Coordinates of C-alpha atoms and ligand atoms in Angstrom, one line a residue:
X1 CA 18.8 102.7 49.9
X2 CA 18.5 99.6 52.1
X3 CA 14.8 100.1 52.4
X4 CA 14.5 100.3 48.6
X5 CA 16.3 97.0 48.2
X6 CA 13.9 95.6 50.7
X7 CA 10.9 96.8 48.8
X8 CA 12.3 95.5 45.5
X9 CA 12.9 92.1 47.1
X10 CA 9.3 92.1 48.4
X11 CA 7.9 93.1 45.0
X12 CA 9.9 90.2 43.4
X13 CA 8.6 87.9 46.1
X14 CA 5.0 89.0 45.4
X15 CA 5.5 88.6 41.7
X16 CA 6.8 85.2 42.1
X17 CA 4.1 84.2 44.4
X18 CA 1.5 85.5 42.0
X19 CA 3.2 83.7 39.1
X20 CA 3.2 80.4 41.0
X21 CA -0.5 80.8 41.9
X22 CA -1.4 81.7 38.2
X23 CA 0.6 78.8 36.9
X24 CA -1.1 76.4 39.3
X25 CA -4.7 77.1 38.0
X26 CA -5.9 73.7 37.0
X27 CA -7.5 73.1 33.6
X28 CA -11.0 72.0 34.8
X29 CA -14.3 71.9 33.0
X30 CA -17.9 71.8 34.2
X31 CA -21.1 71.2 32.4
X32 CA -24.5 71.5 34.0
X33 CA -26.5 70.5 30.9
X34 CA -24.1 67.8 29.6
X35 CA -23.7 69.6 26.3
X36 CA -22.1 73.0 26.8
X37 CA -19.3 73.3 29.2
X38 CA -17.3 76.1 30.9
X39 CA -13.7 75.8 31.9
X40 CA -10.7 77.5 33.5
X41 CA -7.1 77.1 32.6
X42 CA -3.7 78.6 33.4
X43 CA -2.3 81.4 31.2
X44 CA 1.0 79.6 31.5
X45 CA 0.0 76.4 29.8
X46 CA -2.5 77.6 27.3
X47 CA -2.6 75.4 24.3
X48 CA -6.4 75.3 23.8
X49 CA -7.7 77.4 20.9
X50 CA -11.1 78.6 19.7
X51 CA -12.3 76.1 17.2
X52 CA -9.8 73.5 18.5
X53 CA -10.6 70.1 20.0
X54 CA -10.3 69.1 23.6
X55 CA -10.6 65.9 25.7
X56 CA -12.5 66.1 28.9
X57 CA -11.8 63.4 31.5
X58 CA -13.8 63.2 34.7
X59 CA -13.9 60.5 37.4
X60 CA -16.1 58.2 35.2
X61 CA -12.9 57.4 33.2
X62 CA -14.8 57.7 29.9
X63 CA -13.4 60.7 28.0
X64 CA -15.6 63.1 26.1
X65 CA -14.5 65.2 23.0
X66 CA -15.3 68.8 23.0
X67 CA -14.8 71.8 20.8
X68 CA -13.6 75.0 22.3
X69 CA -15.8 77.9 21.3
X70 CA -14.6 80.8 23.5
X71 CA -11.5 81.8 25.4
X72 CA -11.0 85.0 27.4
X73 CA -8.7 86.4 30.0
X74 CA -10.3 86.7 33.4
X75 CA -9.2 88.0 36.8
X76 CA -9.9 86.8 40.3
X77 CA -9.9 90.1 42.2
X78 CA -8.9 90.6 45.8
X79 CA -6.8 87.6 46.5
X80 CA -4.9 88.3 49.6
X81 CA -1.2 87.4 49.7
X82 CA 0.9 87.5 52.9
X83 CA 4.7 87.2 52.9
X84 CA 6.5 86.2 56.1
X85 CA 9.4 88.3 57.3
X86 CA 12.6 87.6 55.3
X87 CA 15.7 86.0 56.8
X88 CA 17.7 89.2 56.3
X89 CA 15.4 91.1 58.5
X90 CA 12.9 92.4 55.9
X91 CA 9.5 92.7 57.6
X92 CA 6.5 90.6 56.6
X93 CA 4.0 92.2 54.2
X94 CA 0.5 91.7 53.0
X95 CA -1.2 92.8 49.8
X96 CA -4.1 92.1 47.5
X97 CA -3.3 90.8 44.1
X98 CA -5.4 90.0 41.0
X99 CA -5.0 86.4 39.8
X100 CA -5.3 86.1 36.0
X101 CA -6.4 83.0 34.3
X102 CA -8.3 81.9 31.2
X103 CA -12.0 81.3 31.1
X104 CA -13.5 79.3 28.3
X105 CA -16.6 77.8 26.8
X106 CA -17.1 74.8 24.6
X107 CA -19.5 72.1 23.3
X108 CA -19.4 68.4 23.9
X109 CA -19.3 66.8 20.4
X110 CA -18.7 63.2 21.3
X111 CA -19.4 61.2 24.5
X112 CA -22.0 60.9 27.1
X113 CA -24.3 63.9 27.2
X114 CA -24.6 64.0 31.1
X115 CA -23.6 66.8 33.4
X116 CA -20.1 66.7 34.8
X117 CA -18.0 68.7 37.2
X118 CA -14.2 69.4 37.3
X119 CA -13.3 67.2 34.4
X120 CA -9.7 67.7 33.4
X121 CA -9.5 69.4 30.0
X122 CA -6.6 69.1 27.6
X123 CA -5.9 69.5 23.9
X124 CA -7.0 66.4 21.9
X125 CA -4.3 64.5 20.0
X126 CA -4.6 64.0 16.3
X127 CA -5.3 60.3 16.9
X128 CA -8.2 61.2 19.2
X129 CA -9.7 63.7 16.7
X130 CA -9.3 61.2 13.8
X131 CA -10.9 58.4 15.9
X132 CA -13.9 60.7 16.5
X133 CA -14.2 61.4 12.8
X134 CA -14.2 57.7 12.1
X135 CA -16.8 56.9 14.7
X136 CA -19.1 59.5 13.1
X137 CA -18.4 58.6 9.4
X138 CA -21.5 59.0 7.3
X139 CA -22.6 56.6 4.7
X140 CA -22.0 59.2 1.9
X141 CA -19.0 60.3 0.0
X142 CA -16.7 62.4 2.1
X143 CA -14.7 65.1 0.3
X144 CA -11.2 65.6 1.5
X145 CA -10.8 69.4 1.4
X146 CA -7.6 69.7 3.4
X147 CA -6.4 69.4 7.0
X148 CA -8.1 70.5 10.1
X149 CA -6.4 73.8 11.0
X150 CA -6.2 73.0 14.7
X151 CA -5.4 69.3 14.3
X152 CA -2.9 69.3 11.4
X153 CA -2.6 65.8 9.9
X154 CA -6.3 65.1 10.4
X155 CA -8.2 65.4 7.2
X156 CA -11.0 68.0 6.9
X157 CA -13.9 66.2 5.4
X158 CA -17.0 67.6 3.9
X159 CA -20.2 65.5 3.5
X160 CA -20.8 65.4 -0.2
X161 CA -24.5 65.0 0.4
X162 CA -24.5 68.4 2.0
X163 CA -24.2 69.9 -1.5
X164 CA -27.8 69.1 -2.1
X165 CA -28.4 72.4 -0.3
X166 CA -27.3 75.8 -1.3
X167 CA -23.8 76.9 -0.3
X168 CA -22.4 80.3 0.4
X169 CA -18.7 80.9 0.0
X170 CA -17.3 84.2 1.3
X171 CA -14.0 85.9 1.9
X172 CA -12.3 89.2 1.2
X173 CA -10.4 89.7 -2.0
X174 CA -7.3 87.5 -2.2
X175 CA -8.5 85.3 0.7
X176 CA -8.5 82.3 -1.6
X177 CA -12.1 81.9 -2.6
X178 CA -11.5 80.9 -6.2
X179 CA -8.7 78.6 -5.3
X180 CA -10.7 76.9 -2.6
X181 CA -13.8 76.7 -4.8
X182 CA -11.5 74.9 -7.3
X183 CA -10.6 72.4 -4.6
X184 CA -14.2 71.8 -3.8
X185 CA -15.1 71.3 -7.5
X186 CA -12.1 68.9 -8.0
X187 CA -13.2 66.7 -5.0
X188 CA -16.8 66.7 -6.2
X189 CA -15.6 65.6 -9.6
X190 CA -13.5 62.8 -8.2
X191 CA -15.8 61.5 -5.5
X192 CA -19.3 62.0 -6.7
X193 CA -21.5 61.9 -9.8
X194 CA -23.0 65.4 -9.2
X195 CA -23.1 67.5 -12.4
X196 CA -21.9 71.1 -12.3
X197 CA -22.4 74.2 -14.3
X198 CA -19.9 76.9 -13.5
X199 CA -20.6 80.6 -14.3
X200 CA -17.0 81.9 -14.5
X201 CA -16.8 85.7 -14.9
X202 CA -13.0 85.9 -14.4
X203 CA -12.0 82.9 -16.6
X204 CA -10.6 81.3 -13.4
X205 CA -11.8 77.7 -14.2
X206 CA -10.8 77.5 -17.8
X207 CA -8.1 75.0 -16.9
X208 CA -10.1 72.9 -14.5
X209 CA -9.7 70.0 -16.9
X210 CA -5.9 70.1 -16.7
X211 CA -4.0 68.4 -13.8
X212 CA -0.9 70.3 -12.6
X213 CA 2.5 68.9 -13.4
X214 CA 3.5 69.1 -9.7
X215 CA 0.3 67.5 -8.4
X216 CA 0.5 64.3 -6.4
X217 CA 0.8 61.6 -9.2
X218 CA -1.8 59.3 -7.7
X219 CA -4.3 62.1 -7.2
X220 CA -3.5 63.6 -10.6
X221 CA -4.1 60.2 -12.2
X222 CA -7.5 59.8 -10.6
X223 CA -8.3 63.4 -11.4
X224 CA -7.4 63.0 -15.1
X225 CA -10.2 60.4 -15.4
X226 CA -12.9 62.6 -13.9
X227 CA -11.6 65.7 -15.7
X228 CA -12.2 64.0 -19.1
X229 CA -15.9 65.0 -18.7
X230 CA -15.1 68.7 -18.0
X231 CA -16.0 70.9 -20.9
X232 CA -14.9 74.5 -21.1
X233 CA -17.0 76.9 -23.3
X234 CA -15.1 80.0 -24.2
X235 CA -15.6 82.9 -26.7
X236 CA -11.9 82.3 -27.7
X237 CA -12.4 78.6 -28.6
X238 CA -13.2 77.5 -32.0
X239 CA -15.6 74.8 -33.1
X240 CA -17.9 73.0 -30.7
X241 CA -16.5 74.6 -27.6
X242 CA -17.1 78.2 -28.7
X243 CA -19.3 79.9 -26.2
X244 CA -22.4 80.8 -28.2
X245 CA -26.1 81.2 -28.1
X246 CA -28.8 80.9 -30.7
X247 CA -31.2 83.8 -30.8
X248 CA -33.9 81.2 -30.3
X249 CA -32.2 80.2 -27.0
X250 CA -32.9 83.6 -25.6
X251 CA -36.3 83.6 -24.0
X252 CA -38.7 86.6 -24.5
X253 CA -37.9 88.1 -21.1
X254 CA -34.2 88.0 -21.7
X255 CA -34.7 89.4 -25.3
X256 CA -36.7 92.3 -23.9
X257 CA -34.1 92.9 -21.1
X258 CA -31.3 92.9 -23.7
X259 CA -33.1 95.4 -25.8
X260 CA -34.2 97.4 -22.7
X261 CA -37.8 97.1 -23.8
X262 CA -40.5 97.8 -21.4
X263 CA -43.7 95.8 -22.0
X264 CA -45.8 98.8 -21.2
X265 CA -43.8 101.9 -22.3
X266 CA -42.5 100.3 -25.5
X267 CA -45.5 98.1 -26.1
X268 CA -45.5 98.3 -29.9
X269 CA -41.9 97.3 -30.3
X270 CA -42.4 94.7 -27.6
X271 CA -45.2 93.2 -29.5
X272 CA -43.2 93.3 -32.8
X273 CA -40.4 91.4 -31.0
X274 CA -42.8 88.8 -29.7
X275 CA -44.3 88.4 -33.2
X276 CA -40.8 87.9 -34.7
X277 CA -39.8 85.5 -32.0
X278 CA -43.0 83.5 -32.5
X279 CA -42.1 83.1 -36.2
X280 CA -40.3 80.2 -37.8
X281 CA -37.1 82.1 -38.5
X282 CA -34.7 84.0 -36.3
X283 CA -35.2 87.7 -37.0
X284 CA -32.4 89.2 -39.1
X285 CA -31.5 92.8 -39.2
X286 CA -32.4 92.9 -42.9
X287 CA -35.9 91.6 -42.1
X288 CA -36.4 94.2 -39.5
X289 CA -35.0 97.1 -41.6
X290 CA -37.1 96.1 -44.6
X291 CA -40.3 95.5 -42.6
X292 CA -43.5 97.4 -43.5
X293 CA -44.2 97.9 -39.9
X294 CA -42.7 101.0 -38.3
X295 CA -42.4 99.3 -34.9
X296 CA -40.3 96.5 -36.5
X297 CA -38.1 99.1 -38.1
X298 CA -37.8 100.9 -34.7
X299 CA -36.8 97.5 -33.2
X300 CA -34.1 97.2 -35.8
X301 CA -32.7 100.6 -34.9
X302 CA -32.8 99.8 -31.3
X303 CA -30.9 96.5 -31.9
X304 CA -28.2 98.3 -33.9
X305 CA -27.9 101.2 -31.4
X306 CA -27.4 98.8 -28.5
X307 CA -25.0 96.8 -30.6
X308 CA -27.0 93.6 -29.8
X309 CA -26.8 92.5 -33.5
X310 CA -23.0 92.6 -33.2
X311 CA -22.7 90.4 -30.1
X312 CA -19.8 88.0 -30.4
X313 CA -21.9 85.4 -28.6
X314 CA -24.4 84.8 -31.4
X315 CA -24.1 81.4 -33.0
X316 CA -24.4 82.9 -36.5
X317 CA -25.3 79.7 -38.3
X318 CA -22.9 77.5 -36.3
X319 CA -24.9 74.5 -35.0
X320 CA -25.6 74.0 -31.3
X321 CA -25.2 76.3 -28.3
X322 CA -23.9 76.3 -24.8
X323 CA -27.4 75.3 -23.6
X324 CA -26.9 71.9 -25.3
X325 CA -23.8 71.4 -23.1
X326 CA -25.6 72.5 -20.0
X327 CA -28.1 69.7 -20.5
X328 CA -25.7 67.1 -21.9
X329 CA -25.7 64.3 -19.3
X330 CA -22.4 63.0 -20.6
X331 CA -20.6 66.1 -19.4
X332 CA -19.9 66.2 -15.6
X333 CA -18.9 69.8 -15.5
X334 CA -19.6 72.7 -17.9
X335 CA -17.4 75.7 -17.4
X336 CA -19.0 78.8 -19.0
X337 CA -16.1 81.2 -19.4
X338 CA -18.1 84.5 -19.1
X339 CA -14.8 86.3 -18.8
X340 CA -14.0 85.6 -22.4
X341 CA -17.0 87.5 -23.7
X342 CA -16.2 91.0 -24.8
X343 CA -18.9 92.9 -23.0
X344 CA -20.7 92.9 -19.7
X345 CA -24.0 92.8 -21.5
X346 CA -23.1 89.5 -23.2
X347 CA -21.9 88.1 -19.9
X348 CA -25.2 89.0 -18.3
X349 CA -27.2 87.7 -21.2
X350 CA -25.5 84.3 -21.0
X351 CA -25.9 84.2 -17.2
X352 CA -29.6 85.1 -17.4
X353 CA -30.3 82.6 -20.3
X354 CA -28.5 79.7 -18.6
X355 CA -30.2 80.3 -15.2
X356 CA -33.5 80.7 -17.0
X357 CA -33.1 77.5 -18.9
X358 CA -32.0 75.5 -15.9
X359 CA -35.2 76.7 -14.1
X360 CA -37.4 76.1 -17.2
X361 CA -36.3 72.5 -17.3
X362 CA -36.5 72.0 -13.5
X363 CA -39.2 69.4 -13.7
X364 CA -36.7 67.0 -15.3
X365 CA -35.3 66.8 -11.7
X366 CA -31.7 66.2 -12.7
X367 CA -29.4 67.2 -9.9
X368 CA -26.9 69.9 -10.9
X369 CA -24.7 72.2 -8.8
X370 CA -24.9 75.7 -10.2
X371 CA -21.6 77.4 -9.3
X372 CA -21.5 81.2 -9.5
X373 CA -18.0 82.7 -8.7
X374 CA -18.0 86.5 -8.3
X375 CA -21.7 86.4 -7.6
X376 CA -21.7 90.1 -6.8
X377 CA -21.2 90.7 -10.5
X378 CA -23.5 87.9 -11.9
X379 CA -26.4 88.4 -9.5
X380 CA -25.7 91.5 -7.4
X381 CA -28.0 92.8 -4.6
X382 CA -28.4 96.0 -6.6
X383 CA -28.4 95.1 -10.3
X384 CA -27.3 98.0 -12.5
X385 CA -29.4 97.2 -15.6
X386 CA -32.5 95.1 -16.6
X387 CA -30.4 92.2 -17.9
X388 CA -28.4 91.8 -14.7
X389 CA -31.7 92.2 -12.8
X390 CA -33.1 89.3 -14.8
X391 CA -30.1 87.1 -13.9
X392 CA -30.5 88.1 -10.3
X393 CA -34.3 87.3 -10.3
X394 CA -33.5 83.9 -11.7
X395 CA -30.8 83.2 -9.1
X396 CA -33.3 84.3 -6.4
X397 CA -35.9 81.9 -7.7
X398 CA -33.5 79.0 -7.8
X399 CA -32.3 79.9 -4.3
X400 CA -35.9 79.9 -3.1
X401 CA -37.4 76.9 -4.9
X402 CA -34.6 75.1 -6.8
X403 CA -33.5 72.7 -4.2
X404 CA -36.5 70.4 -4.4
X405 CA -35.9 70.1 -8.2
X406 CA -32.2 69.3 -7.8
X407 CA -31.0 72.8 -8.6
X408 CA -28.3 73.5 -6.0
X409 CA -26.4 76.8 -5.8
X410 CA -22.8 77.4 -4.8
X411 CA -22.3 81.1 -4.8
X412 CA -19.0 82.9 -4.0
X413 CA -18.6 86.6 -3.2
X414 CA -16.4 89.0 -1.2
X415 CA -19.0 90.5 1.0
X416 CA -22.3 88.9 2.1
X417 CA -24.3 92.1 1.6
X418 CA -23.3 92.2 -2.1
X419 CA -25.6 89.4 -3.1
X420 CA -29.4 89.4 -2.6
X421 CA -30.7 88.8 0.9
X422 CA -33.0 86.1 -0.6
X423 CA -30.1 84.1 -2.0
X424 CA -28.0 84.4 1.2
X425 CA -30.9 83.5 3.5
X426 CA -31.5 80.3 1.5
X427 CA -28.0 78.9 2.0
X428 CA -27.6 76.1 4.4
X429 CA -23.8 75.7 4.0
X430 CA -21.1 78.2 4.8
X431 CA -17.5 78.2 3.6
X432 CA -16.0 81.3 5.2
X433 CA -12.5 82.5 4.4
X434 CA -10.7 85.5 5.8
X435 CA -13.2 88.3 6.5
X436 CA -11.6 91.4 8.0
X437 CA -14.6 93.7 8.3
X438 CA -16.6 93.4 11.5
X439 CA -19.7 94.6 9.6
X440 CA -19.3 91.8 7.1
X441 CA -18.8 89.2 9.8
X442 CA -21.9 90.5 11.6
X443 CA -23.8 90.0 8.3
X444 CA -22.6 86.5 7.9
X445 CA -23.4 85.8 11.5
X446 CA -27.0 87.0 11.0
X447 CA -27.4 84.7 8.0
X448 CA -25.8 81.7 9.7
X449 CA -27.1 81.9 13.2
X450 CA -26.5 78.2 13.8
X451 CA -22.7 78.8 13.6
X452 CA -21.1 79.9 16.9
X453 CA -20.3 83.6 16.6
X454 CA -16.8 83.1 18.0
X455 CA -15.9 80.8 15.1
X456 CA -17.1 83.4 12.6
X457 CA -15.1 86.1 14.4
X458 CA -12.0 84.0 14.0
X459 CA -12.2 84.5 10.3
X460 CA -10.5 87.9 10.8
X461 CA -7.3 86.0 11.8
X462 CA -7.4 83.4 8.9
X463 CA -4.4 83.2 6.6
X464 CA -4.9 82.6 2.9
X465 CA -6.5 79.2 2.3
X466 CA -7.8 78.9 5.9
X467 CA -11.6 78.6 6.3
X468 CA -14.5 77.7 8.5
X469 CA -17.0 75.2 7.1
X470 CA -20.4 74.6 8.6
X471 CA -23.8 73.4 7.7
X472 CA -25.0 70.2 6.1
X473 CA -21.5 69.8 4.5
X474 CA -20.0 69.9 8.0
X475 CA -22.5 69.4 10.8
X476 CA -19.8 70.1 13.4
X477 CA -18.3 73.5 12.2
X478 CA -14.6 73.0 11.5
X479 CA -11.6 75.2 10.9
X480 CA -9.6 74.0 8.0
X481 CA -6.6 74.7 5.7
X482 CA -7.5 73.9 2.1
X483 CA -5.4 71.3 0.3
X484 CA -3.4 72.1 -2.8
X485 CA -5.2 72.3 -6.1
X486 CA -4.8 69.3 -8.4
X487 CA -5.8 71.2 -11.5
X488 CA -4.4 74.4 -12.9
X489 CA -5.7 77.8 -11.9
X490 CA -7.0 79.9 -14.8
X491 CA -6.5 83.7 -14.5
X492 CA -3.5 84.1 -12.3
X493 CA -3.0 87.1 -10.0
X494 CA -1.0 89.9 -11.5
X495 CA 2.7 89.2 -10.6
X496 CA 4.4 91.7 -8.2
X497 CA 7.7 91.6 -10.0
X498 CA 7.7 95.4 -10.1
X499 CA 8.6 95.3 -6.4
X500 CA 11.6 93.0 -6.7
X501 CA 14.7 94.1 -4.8
X502 CA 17.1 95.9 -7.1
Ligands
ATP601 N1 -4.8 77.5 -0.3 C1 -3.9 78.2 -1.2 N2 -2.7 77.7 -1.4 C2 -1.9 78.3 -2.3 N3 -2.2 79.4 -2.9 C3 -3.4 80.0 -2.7 C4 -4.3 79.4 -1.8 N4 -5.4 80.1 -1.8 C5 -5.2 81.1 -2.6 N5 -4.0 81.1 -3.2 C6 -3.4 82.0 -4.2 O1 -3.7 83.3 -3.8 C7 -4.1 84.1 -4.8 C8 -5.5 84.7 -4.5 O2 -6.4 83.6 -4.4 P1 -7.9 83.7 -5.1 O3 -7.8 84.2 -6.4 O4 -8.5 82.3 -4.8 O5 -8.6 84.7 -4.1 P2 -10.1 85.3 -4.2 O6 -10.6 85.3 -2.8 O7 -10.8 84.5 -5.2 O8 -9.9 86.8 -4.6 P3 -10.9 87.7 -5.5 O9 -12.0 88.1 -4.5 O10 -10.0 88.9 -5.8 O11 -11.4 86.9 -6.6 C9 -4.1 83.3 -6.1 O12 -2.9 83.6 -6.8 C10 -4.0 81.9 -5.5 O13 -3.2 81.1 -6.4
MG602 MG1 -11.8 85.0 -7.0

């Protein structure tokens, strides 16, 4: 019994000794190249986080600012501990213990880029992070997207100029893509002159022109001014804002795709269609049905069978079309409410025609941000039919060659592999929300090799509205929490009132 008490006391003594040693590990950093650094820190005072900011102070007295990029538990094996005999007669003892501590890696983002050794490392204060931002302020509009997630109170700023490259926004369903996309569009509307065309398959941006009643009054007031030049085109609207196309807006490739005509296999009908389109007047069903040419009559049957003549999207004598709005310089933002169209075919037709028209007029070199939410439906990696394939081809062409003509893409999707590789690989900016799947994160990592993998892996822990931004819009990758929307959201999530406590 007595000997057990003695062992317990010794164990307690060893535990306390180990705790004291582990708690005394000093937070020290070393850099041999002056840019990347390694550090150690105690598990008992761990306030550094991956993606967070740290100050490094060495004997020079001039602090550096660093970003922590990795943290892991490490053990120092085989540390020998000797306890002297206790006062109550317990004998001395000796054992080997493992000392646990944190090892980390990081990058110097501000300060002298010279090697250093044993610099004390600590979490940067908000003031220090904000001062760094100000020192590096760029001479272009900065978009206030929210707060830095690991320095709350410090604004997360995106360089508006970065949107002159293609941007990829990704996150699993419900992670907040559409909401965050709305924040980005609002800020671009308020702070820049960039025009935008939004392909909106879920009717999520149909109220982008309406400030929320609970929005900050000053912001809402400023927004109201910018939102005056937002135009929403919807199948439900009447008059000028009805989402419509003239048959003449639909280029031959899109006509053929809508009619599932193959230029080789269906060459007679294809030629008849081309002849009709080349004529003065838009072909009518009556003209096709009454034609002397059998191929024209077959074309009419095809049109009727596919229901193309009954599309709600046709202008049917009403003047103008959505393409006029797409090119109307007085409109800052044209929301094309694809979700309001009754069929997938009509949605794809409008997407293909709008993308085709923007490309056709590329030499006008007027900068425009082409926003595609739910890109896995508008331009999927594996298109299900010729019309979607055409929209996809056009998105790929803009991704590959649009930038130099001022055609910039902002595509949003749930999984990186759901959009064509050729679109993903052309994106220079990443906005990454929560991504649970390791496979998806690996895909994003491969496409954005300039972003530290540990930051991409962190996306698995993001809460709704938290994101990583990197690329030309944020040369130093940053973790942020998106700000509240100023404008109303469109299609709301289905309410879960059925689960209310009875
Ligand atoms: N930062 C945020 N603050 C407050 N609410 C948010 C935020 N982000 C998202 N939400 C809310 O969470 C819900 C889901 O967000 P959102 O529709 O943007 O997700 P999503 O990633 O676009 O999903 P999906 O892939 O299904 O389209 C919405 O009701 C939205 O209002
Ligand atoms: Mg969405």
